[in-house]
Short mmCIF file of C-alpha atoms in Angstrom, two decimals:
data_model
loop_
_atom_site.label_atom_id
_atom_site.label_comp_id
_atom_site.label_asym_id
_atom_site.label_seq_id
_atom_site.Cartn_x
_atom_site.Cartn_y
_atom_site.Cartn_z
CA MET A 1150 -19.46 -88.54 -0.17
CA ARG A 1151 -17.23 -87.47 -3.02
CA ALA A 1152 -16.65 -83.78 -3.59
CA SER A 1153 -18.20 -84.04 -7.06
CA GLY A 1154 -21.45 -85.15 -5.46
CA ASP A 1155 -21.68 -82.22 -3.06
CA THR A 1156 -23.73 -79.08 -3.51
CA LEU A 1157 -23.63 -75.83 -1.59
CA GLN A 1158 -27.20 -76.37 -0.40
CA GLY A 1159 -26.32 -79.83 0.90
CA LEU A 1160 -23.32 -78.55 2.85
CA ASP A 1161 -24.72 -75.24 4.04
CA ARG A 1162 -28.50 -74.93 3.93
CA ALA A 1163 -28.48 -71.67 5.88
CA SER A 1164 -26.61 -69.86 3.11
CA MET A 1165 -29.29 -70.82 0.59
CA PHE A 1166 -32.00 -69.11 2.62
CA GLY A 1167 -30.47 -65.78 1.73
CA ALA A 1168 -30.00 -66.85 -1.89
CA ALA A 1169 -33.67 -67.82 -2.37
CA PRO A 1170 -34.91 -64.22 -2.93
CA VAL A 1171 -32.17 -63.65 -5.52
CA VAL A 1172 -33.15 -66.85 -7.32
CA ARG A 1173 -36.77 -65.69 -7.38
CA VAL A 1174 -35.78 -62.38 -8.92
CA LEU A 1175 -33.77 -64.20 -11.58
CA ALA A 1176 -36.72 -66.52 -12.24
CA LEU A 1177 -39.02 -63.55 -12.78
CA ALA A 1178 -36.42 -62.05 -15.10
CA LEU A 1179 -36.50 -65.28 -17.13
CA ILE A 1180 -40.15 -64.46 -17.85
CA ALA A 1181 -39.96 -60.69 -18.32
CA TYR A 1182 -36.74 -60.35 -20.34
CA PRO A 1183 -37.60 -62.60 -23.33
CA ALA A 1184 -41.15 -61.20 -23.43
CA VAL A 1185 -39.86 -57.63 -23.71
CA VAL A 1186 -37.12 -58.49 -26.23
CA MET A 1187 -39.38 -60.54 -28.50
CA ALA A 1188 -42.18 -58.00 -28.35
CA ALA A 1189 -39.78 -55.23 -29.39
CA GLN A 1190 -38.71 -57.13 -32.53
CA ALA A 1191 -41.96 -58.95 -33.33
CA THR A 1192 -41.97 -57.69 -36.91
CA LEU A 1193 -38.68 -59.47 -37.61
CA TYR A 1194 -40.09 -62.94 -36.95
CA ARG A 1195 -41.39 -64.98 -39.85
CA TYR A 1196 -43.46 -67.17 -37.52
CA PRO A 1197 -44.30 -65.02 -34.45
CA GLN A 1198 -46.43 -67.76 -32.91
CA PHE A 1199 -43.24 -69.73 -32.20
CA ALA A 1200 -41.85 -66.72 -30.36
CA ILE A 1201 -44.98 -66.57 -28.23
CA TRP A 1202 -44.64 -70.26 -27.40
CA ALA A 1203 -40.99 -69.65 -26.50
CA VAL A 1204 -42.00 -66.96 -23.97
CA GLY A 1205 -44.55 -69.37 -22.48
CA THR A 1206 -41.92 -72.09 -22.17
CA PHE A 1207 -39.55 -69.68 -20.43
CA ALA A 1208 -42.39 -68.79 -18.04
CA ILE A 1209 -42.88 -72.45 -17.15
CA SER A 1210 -39.14 -72.81 -16.54
CA GLY A 1211 -39.19 -69.78 -14.23
CA VAL A 1212 -42.14 -71.16 -12.25
CA VAL A 1213 -40.37 -74.52 -11.81
CA LEU A 1214 -37.26 -72.69 -10.59
CA ILE A 1215 -39.25 -70.68 -8.03
CA TRP A 1216 -41.01 -73.81 -6.78
CA ALA A 1217 -37.84 -75.89 -6.54
CA SER A 1218 -35.77 -73.20 -4.76
CA SER A 1219 -38.25 -72.55 -1.95
CA PRO A 1220 -36.32 -72.00 1.32
CA LEU A 1221 -38.76 -74.33 3.08
CA ARG A 1222 -37.76 -77.22 0.82
CA LEU A 1223 -35.25 -79.53 2.47
CA HIS A 1224 -33.59 -80.66 -0.77
CA TYR A 1225 -33.55 -79.24 -4.27
CA PRO A 1226 -35.57 -81.73 -6.37
CA ARG A 1227 -33.25 -83.95 -8.36
CA GLY A 1228 -35.10 -83.49 -11.63
CA ALA A 1229 -35.66 -79.73 -11.33
CA PHE A 1230 -32.32 -78.87 -12.92
CA VAL A 1231 -32.93 -81.18 -15.87
CA VAL A 1232 -36.48 -79.88 -16.32
CA THR A 1233 -35.54 -76.20 -16.26
CA MET A 1234 -32.61 -76.63 -18.67
CA THR A 1235 -34.68 -78.82 -21.02
CA LEU A 1236 -37.44 -76.21 -21.08
CA GLY A 1237 -34.83 -73.53 -21.74
CA VAL A 1238 -33.40 -75.42 -24.71
CA ALA A 1239 -36.91 -76.06 -26.04
CA ALA A 1240 -37.66 -72.34 -25.81
CA HIS A 1241 -34.42 -71.59 -27.66
CA ILE A 1242 -35.45 -73.95 -30.46
CA LEU A 1243 -38.88 -72.27 -30.66
CA GLU A 1244 -37.29 -68.82 -30.80
CA SER A 1245 -34.96 -69.94 -33.59
CA ALA A 1246 -37.86 -71.55 -35.47
CA ALA A 1247 -39.71 -68.24 -35.37
CA MET A 1248 -37.27 -66.93 -38.02
CA VAL A 1249 -36.70 -69.96 -40.25
CA GLN A 1250 -34.24 -69.21 -43.08
CA GLY A 1251 -33.66 -65.74 -41.69
CA ASP A 1252 -30.42 -63.99 -40.84
CA PRO A 1253 -29.58 -64.94 -37.23
CA THR A 1254 -27.68 -61.68 -36.75
CA ALA A 1255 -30.75 -59.61 -37.61
CA VAL A 1256 -32.47 -60.26 -34.27
CA LYS A 1257 -31.44 -60.23 -30.65
CA HIS A 1258 -31.55 -63.76 -29.24
CA ALA A 1259 -33.00 -63.63 -25.73
CA SER A 1260 -32.96 -67.39 -25.25
CA THR A 1261 -29.20 -67.76 -24.88
CA VAL A 1262 -29.15 -65.10 -22.15
CA VAL A 1263 -31.99 -66.90 -20.38
CA LEU A 1264 -30.17 -70.25 -20.64
CA ALA A 1265 -27.06 -68.67 -19.14
CA THR A 1266 -29.12 -67.16 -16.31
CA LEU A 1267 -30.68 -70.55 -15.57
CA LEU A 1268 -27.22 -72.05 -15.09
CA LEU A 1269 -26.13 -69.24 -12.81
CA ALA A 1270 -29.33 -69.27 -10.74
CA GLN A 1271 -28.94 -72.97 -9.94
CA SER A 1272 -25.23 -72.91 -9.09
CA GLY A 1273 -25.96 -73.33 -5.38
CA TYR A 1274 -28.16 -76.37 -5.93
CA CYS A 1275 -26.03 -78.38 -8.39
CA THR A 1276 -22.57 -79.92 -8.35
CA PRO A 1277 -19.78 -78.33 -10.41
CA ARG A 1278 -19.73 -81.41 -12.65
CA GLN A 1279 -23.44 -81.08 -13.36
CA LEU A 1280 -23.01 -77.41 -14.24
CA LEU A 1281 -20.11 -78.10 -16.60
CA VAL A 1282 -21.94 -80.95 -18.32
CA ALA A 1283 -25.04 -78.79 -18.69
CA THR A 1284 -22.95 -75.91 -20.08
CA ALA A 1285 -21.36 -78.14 -22.71
CA THR A 1286 -24.71 -79.73 -23.61
CA VAL A 1287 -26.55 -76.43 -23.92
CA THR A 1288 -23.73 -74.91 -25.97
CA ALA A 1289 -23.88 -77.84 -28.36
CA ALA A 1290 -27.66 -77.44 -28.59
CA VAL A 1291 -27.25 -73.75 -29.45
CA TRP A 1292 -24.80 -74.58 -32.24
CA VAL A 1293 -27.01 -77.35 -33.66
CA THR A 1294 -30.06 -75.11 -33.55
CA PHE A 1295 -28.16 -72.31 -35.23
CA ALA A 1296 -27.03 -74.62 -38.01
CA ALA A 1297 -30.54 -76.01 -38.47
CA PHE A 1298 -32.50 -72.74 -38.60
CA GLY A 1299 -30.00 -70.03 -39.45
CA THR A 1300 -27.79 -69.06 -42.30
CA LEU A 1301 -24.09 -68.29 -42.19
CA SER A 1302 -24.07 -65.99 -45.21
CA ALA A 1303 -24.20 -62.77 -43.23
CA THR A 1304 -21.14 -63.49 -41.08
CA PRO A 1305 -17.90 -65.47 -41.35
CA PRO A 1306 -18.19 -69.20 -40.47
CA LEU A 1307 -18.40 -70.00 -36.74
CA VAL A 1308 -18.47 -66.32 -35.69
CA ALA A 1309 -22.25 -66.00 -35.25
CA PRO A 1310 -22.81 -69.28 -33.35
CA LEU A 1311 -19.84 -68.51 -31.12
CA MET A 1312 -21.25 -65.05 -30.46
CA PHE A 1313 -24.67 -66.38 -29.54
CA SER A 1314 -23.33 -69.19 -27.34
CA ALA A 1315 -20.91 -66.89 -25.47
CA PRO A 1316 -23.37 -66.07 -22.62
CA VAL A 1317 -23.92 -69.77 -21.97
CA LEU A 1318 -20.19 -70.52 -21.95
CA VAL A 1319 -19.31 -67.56 -19.71
CA PHE A 1320 -22.15 -67.88 -17.21
CA GLY A 1321 -21.98 -71.69 -17.14
CA THR A 1322 -18.27 -71.84 -16.38
CA ALA A 1323 -18.66 -69.02 -13.86
CA ALA A 1324 -21.44 -70.96 -12.10
CA ALA A 1325 -19.26 -74.08 -11.95
CA ALA A 1326 -16.31 -72.06 -10.64
CA PHE A 1327 -18.49 -70.43 -7.97
CA ALA A 1328 -19.84 -73.80 -6.85
CA THR A 1329 -16.32 -75.26 -6.67
CA VAL A 1330 -14.92 -72.37 -4.62
CA ALA A 1331 -17.94 -72.18 -2.31
CA ILE A 1332 -17.88 -75.92 -1.59
CA ALA A 1333 -14.12 -75.86 -0.93
CA ALA A 1334 -14.50 -72.90 1.43
CA ARG A 1335 -17.32 -74.64 3.27
CA ARG A 1336 -15.26 -77.82 3.69
CA GLU A 1337 -12.29 -75.82 4.96
CA TRP A 1338 -14.54 -74.14 7.49
CA GLU A 1339 -15.82 -77.53 8.64
CA SER A 1340 -12.26 -78.77 9.20
CA THR A 1341 -11.28 -75.78 11.35
CA ALA A 1342 -14.62 -75.11 13.09
CA PRO A 1343 -14.23 -77.62 15.98
CA GLN A 1344 -10.95 -76.08 17.09
CA ARG A 1345 -12.32 -72.55 16.85
CA ALA A 1346 -15.51 -73.59 18.61
CA GLY A 1347 -13.48 -74.99 21.50
CA VAL A 1348 -11.60 -71.73 21.98
CA ASP A 1349 -14.75 -69.63 21.67
CA SER A 1350 -16.60 -71.93 24.07
CA ASP A 1351 -13.92 -71.52 26.74
CA GLU A 1352 -13.96 -67.73 26.37
CA LEU A 1353 -17.77 -67.68 26.46
CA ALA A 1354 -17.84 -69.86 29.59
CA ARG A 1355 -15.46 -67.51 31.38
CA GLY A 1356 -17.53 -64.52 30.33
CA VAL A 1357 -20.77 -66.13 31.53
CA ALA A 1358 -19.15 -67.09 34.83
CA ARG A 1359 -18.00 -63.50 35.36
CA ALA A 1360 -21.46 -62.18 34.49
CA VAL A 1361 -23.18 -64.57 36.92
CA GLN A 1362 -20.70 -63.73 39.66
CA GLN A 1363 -21.25 -60.03 39.08
CA ASP A 1364 -25.03 -60.50 39.30
CA HIS A 1365 -24.62 -62.29 42.62
CA VAL A 1366 -22.33 -59.57 43.93
CA THR A 1367 -24.83 -56.92 42.85
CA LEU A 1368 -27.63 -58.77 44.64
CA LEU A 1369 -25.56 -59.05 47.81
CA ASN A 1370 -24.62 -55.37 47.69
CA ARG A 1371 -28.24 -54.34 47.20
CA GLU A 1372 -29.94 -56.64 49.71
CA VAL A 1373 -27.43 -57.96 52.25
CA THR A 1374 -24.76 -55.28 52.72
CA PRO A 1375 -27.22 -52.60 53.95
CA LEU A 1376 -28.48 -55.11 56.53
CA PHE A 1377 -24.96 -55.67 57.89
CA GLN A 1378 -24.33 -51.92 57.98
CA ARG A 1379 -27.51 -51.40 59.96
CA ALA A 1380 -26.46 -54.12 62.43
CA LEU A 1381 -23.07 -52.44 62.91
CA GLN A 1382 -24.70 -49.08 63.50
CA LEU A 1383 -27.11 -50.47 66.11
CA GLY A 1384 -24.50 -52.62 67.80
CA GLU A 1385 -27.04 -55.34 68.40
CA VAL A 1386 -29.49 -57.63 66.59
CA ASP A 1387 -33.08 -56.79 67.49
CA GLU A 1388 -36.31 -58.49 66.40
CA GLN A 1389 -36.80 -56.13 63.47
CA LEU A 1390 -33.30 -56.88 62.20
CA ARG A 1391 -33.92 -60.62 62.60
CA ALA A 1392 -37.12 -60.35 60.54
CA ALA A 1393 -35.30 -58.40 57.83
CA ALA A 1394 -32.50 -60.97 57.78
CA ALA A 1395 -35.03 -63.80 57.41
CA GLU A 1396 -36.70 -61.95 54.54
CA ARG A 1397 -33.35 -61.44 52.78
CA SER A 1398 -32.52 -65.11 53.32
CA ARG A 1399 -35.76 -66.23 51.67
CA LEU A 1400 -35.10 -63.84 48.79
CA LEU A 1401 -31.63 -65.23 48.15
CA ARG A 1402 -32.87 -68.80 48.44
CA ASP A 1403 -35.68 -68.14 45.95
CA VAL A 1404 -33.25 -66.56 43.48
CA MET A 1405 -30.84 -69.50 43.73
CA VAL A 1406 -33.65 -72.06 43.31
CA ALA A 1407 -35.09 -70.18 40.31
CA GLU A 1408 -31.68 -70.01 38.64
CA SER A 1409 -31.01 -73.70 39.18
CA ASN A 1410 -34.44 -74.72 37.82
CA ARG A 1411 -34.52 -72.38 34.85
CA THR A 1412 -33.67 -74.05 31.54
CA TRP A 1413 -31.93 -72.49 28.57
CA LEU A 1414 -35.32 -72.25 26.86
CA GLN A 1415 -36.80 -70.14 29.63
CA ALA A 1416 -33.72 -67.94 29.58
CA ALA A 1417 -34.04 -67.51 25.80
CA VAL A 1418 -37.70 -66.49 26.01
CA GLY A 1419 -37.12 -64.11 28.90
CA GLN A 1420 -39.83 -61.46 29.19
CA CYS A 1421 -41.22 -62.06 25.68
CA GLY A 1422 -43.57 -64.85 26.72
CA ALA A 1423 -44.01 -68.00 28.76
CA VAL A 1424 -42.64 -71.54 28.67
CA SER A 1425 -44.51 -74.65 29.79
CA ASP A 1426 -41.93 -77.36 30.42
CA PRO A 1427 -42.76 -79.05 33.73
CA ASP A 1428 -40.55 -82.06 33.00
CA ARG A 1429 -37.54 -79.94 31.94
CA LEU A 1430 -37.45 -81.60 28.52
CA ALA A 1431 -35.59 -78.71 26.94
CA ILE A 1432 -32.32 -79.64 28.62
CA GLY A 1433 -32.12 -82.84 26.53
CA LEU A 1434 -32.05 -81.02 23.19
CA GLU A 1435 -28.88 -81.40 21.13
CA PRO A 1436 -26.63 -78.31 20.84
CA GLU A 1437 -27.16 -77.69 17.11
CA LYS A 1438 -30.94 -78.02 17.43
CA ARG A 1439 -30.88 -75.87 20.53
CA ALA A 1440 -29.03 -73.16 18.61
CA ALA A 1441 -31.65 -73.22 15.83
CA VAL A 1442 -34.55 -72.91 18.29
CA ARG A 1443 -32.77 -70.16 20.20
CA ALA A 1444 -32.19 -68.26 16.94
CA LEU A 1445 -35.88 -68.53 16.03
CA ILE A 1446 -36.99 -67.35 19.47
CA GLY A 1447 -34.58 -64.43 19.31
CA GLN A 1448 -35.91 -63.41 15.91
CA ILE A 1449 -39.52 -63.67 17.14
CA GLY A 1450 -38.68 -61.62 20.22
CA ARG A 1451 -37.13 -58.87 18.08
CA HIS A 1452 -39.92 -58.90 15.51
CA PRO A 1453 -41.49 -55.40 15.37
CA GLN A 1454 -44.94 -56.91 14.78
CA LEU A 1455 -44.87 -59.21 17.83
CA VAL A 1456 -47.79 -58.68 20.21
CA ASP A 1457 -46.38 -58.24 23.71
CA GLY A 1458 -46.65 -61.37 25.83
CA SER A 1459 -48.12 -63.49 23.02
CA LEU A 1460 -45.20 -65.93 22.75
CA ARG A 1461 -46.09 -69.31 24.23
CA ILE A 1462 -43.90 -72.43 24.13
CA ALA A 1463 -44.99 -75.84 25.40
CA LEU A 1464 -43.02 -79.09 25.58
CA SER A 1465 -44.54 -82.49 26.28
CA SER A 1466 -43.69 -86.15 25.79
CA GLY A 1467 -45.80 -89.13 24.90
CA ALA A 1468 -48.50 -87.09 23.15
CA ASN A 1469 -48.60 -89.61 20.28
CA GLY A 1470 -48.09 -92.67 22.43
CA ASP A 1471 -44.28 -92.57 22.22
CA SER A 1472 -42.66 -91.50 25.48
CA ASP A 1473 -39.27 -91.19 23.79
CA VAL A 1474 -40.47 -88.37 21.52
CA VAL A 1475 -40.78 -84.76 22.65
CA ASP A 1476 -43.40 -82.56 20.99
CA CYS A 1477 -42.81 -78.83 20.98
CA SER A 1478 -45.31 -76.15 19.99
CA ILE A 1479 -44.59 -72.43 19.59
CA GLU A 1480 -47.41 -69.91 19.32
CA PHE A 1481 -47.28 -66.13 18.95
CA SER A 1482 -49.25 -63.29 17.38
CA LEU A 1483 -48.19 -60.54 14.99
CA ASP A 1484 -49.81 -57.15 14.78
CA GLN A 1485 -51.22 -57.03 11.25
CA THR A 1486 -51.71 -53.27 11.39
CA VAL A 1487 -47.95 -52.77 11.20
CA PRO A 1488 -46.93 -52.59 7.50
CA LEU A 1489 -44.12 -55.10 7.69
CA ALA A 1490 -44.04 -58.58 6.18
CA ALA A 1491 -43.58 -61.62 8.43
CA SER A 1492 -41.46 -63.38 5.80
CA ARG A 1493 -38.28 -62.69 7.79
CA LEU A 1494 -39.12 -65.80 9.83
CA THR A 1495 -39.20 -68.07 6.77
CA PRO A 1496 -35.46 -68.95 6.80
CA TYR A 1497 -35.75 -70.06 10.41
CA TYR A 1498 -38.70 -72.28 9.54
CA GLY A 1499 -36.58 -73.85 6.83
CA MET A 1500 -33.76 -74.53 9.27
CA LEU A 1501 -36.10 -76.20 11.76
CA ARG A 1502 -37.64 -78.29 8.98
CA ALA A 1503 -34.15 -79.57 8.16
CA LEU A 1504 -33.31 -80.42 11.79
CA PHE A 1505 -36.54 -81.74 13.31
CA ASP A 1506 -39.09 -84.45 12.52
CA ARG A 1507 -42.74 -83.81 11.72
CA PHE A 1508 -42.28 -80.06 11.38
CA ASP A 1509 -45.41 -78.08 10.56
CA TYR A 1510 -46.51 -74.45 10.75
CA GLY A 1511 -49.54 -72.34 9.97
CA THR A 1512 -51.43 -69.12 10.57
CA ASP A 1513 -54.85 -68.17 11.86
CA GLY A 1514 -55.32 -64.45 11.36
CA PRO A 1515 -52.73 -62.67 13.50
CA ALA A 1516 -51.83 -65.92 15.30
CA ARG A 1517 -48.84 -67.96 14.15
CA TRP A 1518 -47.97 -71.48 15.26
CA LEU A 1519 -45.38 -74.14 14.52
CA LYS A 1520 -44.89 -77.65 15.84
CA PHE A 1521 -42.01 -80.10 15.65
CA SER A 1522 -40.79 -83.24 17.40
CA TYR A 1523 -37.45 -84.72 18.40
CA ALA A 1524 -36.17 -87.83 20.16
CA ARG A 1525 -35.28 -87.60 23.84
#
């Protein structure tokens, strides 16, 4: 794919999960700001009904932006950018029509600020070329609208339209520059990530090996060493010592068998809940998908509203008649008496939706559930 066809969301969906709340705030500002500005100078409009329609059009644009930028949406809708910018230009025309044959410098134009904010809010979902084309198009629309509805008698030629179009030019070019730099940085990271991942993987493997060895040494020191010391003190092996040695042997064997049979999923859940995976299907999950599931489980386990022991994960194959597909269900409960929103899990839902097939989630009172499938 050519660089001009890339967007930050397409290259790095995780980064857009954090940007979604900011986009929502900007979308709400698109509704509140023009309403406040136009209400404050309502007496200056010759046709105030056009100003009211302009505020309504801005509101529709903000709603479309909130809907399109949902973190649970896999791709930003292709037509959302065109729709929001078209609605913004239409609202600008309505605002200008509200003061036909008036002095354009006598009022504060909220529409150009809103148009500039629309460009900036969608910088992570559009290509730099799209942002530059939209900036040029909107600027031209502002100039044409100014010439059609305004008068240049109050200011020198070109000064007023340039002043009013400045927010669009500044914010539009800034949005395109941000998108260009962010995409370049993401591509550079992709080119160097495999080498860094290899180094980090080797260091992590050595650290895990040391930790496992230390756990085994600790177990031996706690269970086996005292038995040997007792045998040295007695100078002989009696029946009681034989029974204790057999008990320690069974304990060590059980620990080794449990460690060899435990999957990464059971290790990730730990004491937070239970895993039902009799066929050990979790071991066939790809590394990137495994990382996403592990991140979700970690976030659920640290959630302050989680009901102790409520986390349940079940894996099965062939549920829909296809033995090559694994179905996974995750269930847990959140304490609704704790005044804390559960929305912190939303970005993880979005990541799983992007990685897995047939992803679905829902709630039933305090209970939460999500299901997804993947090929074996």
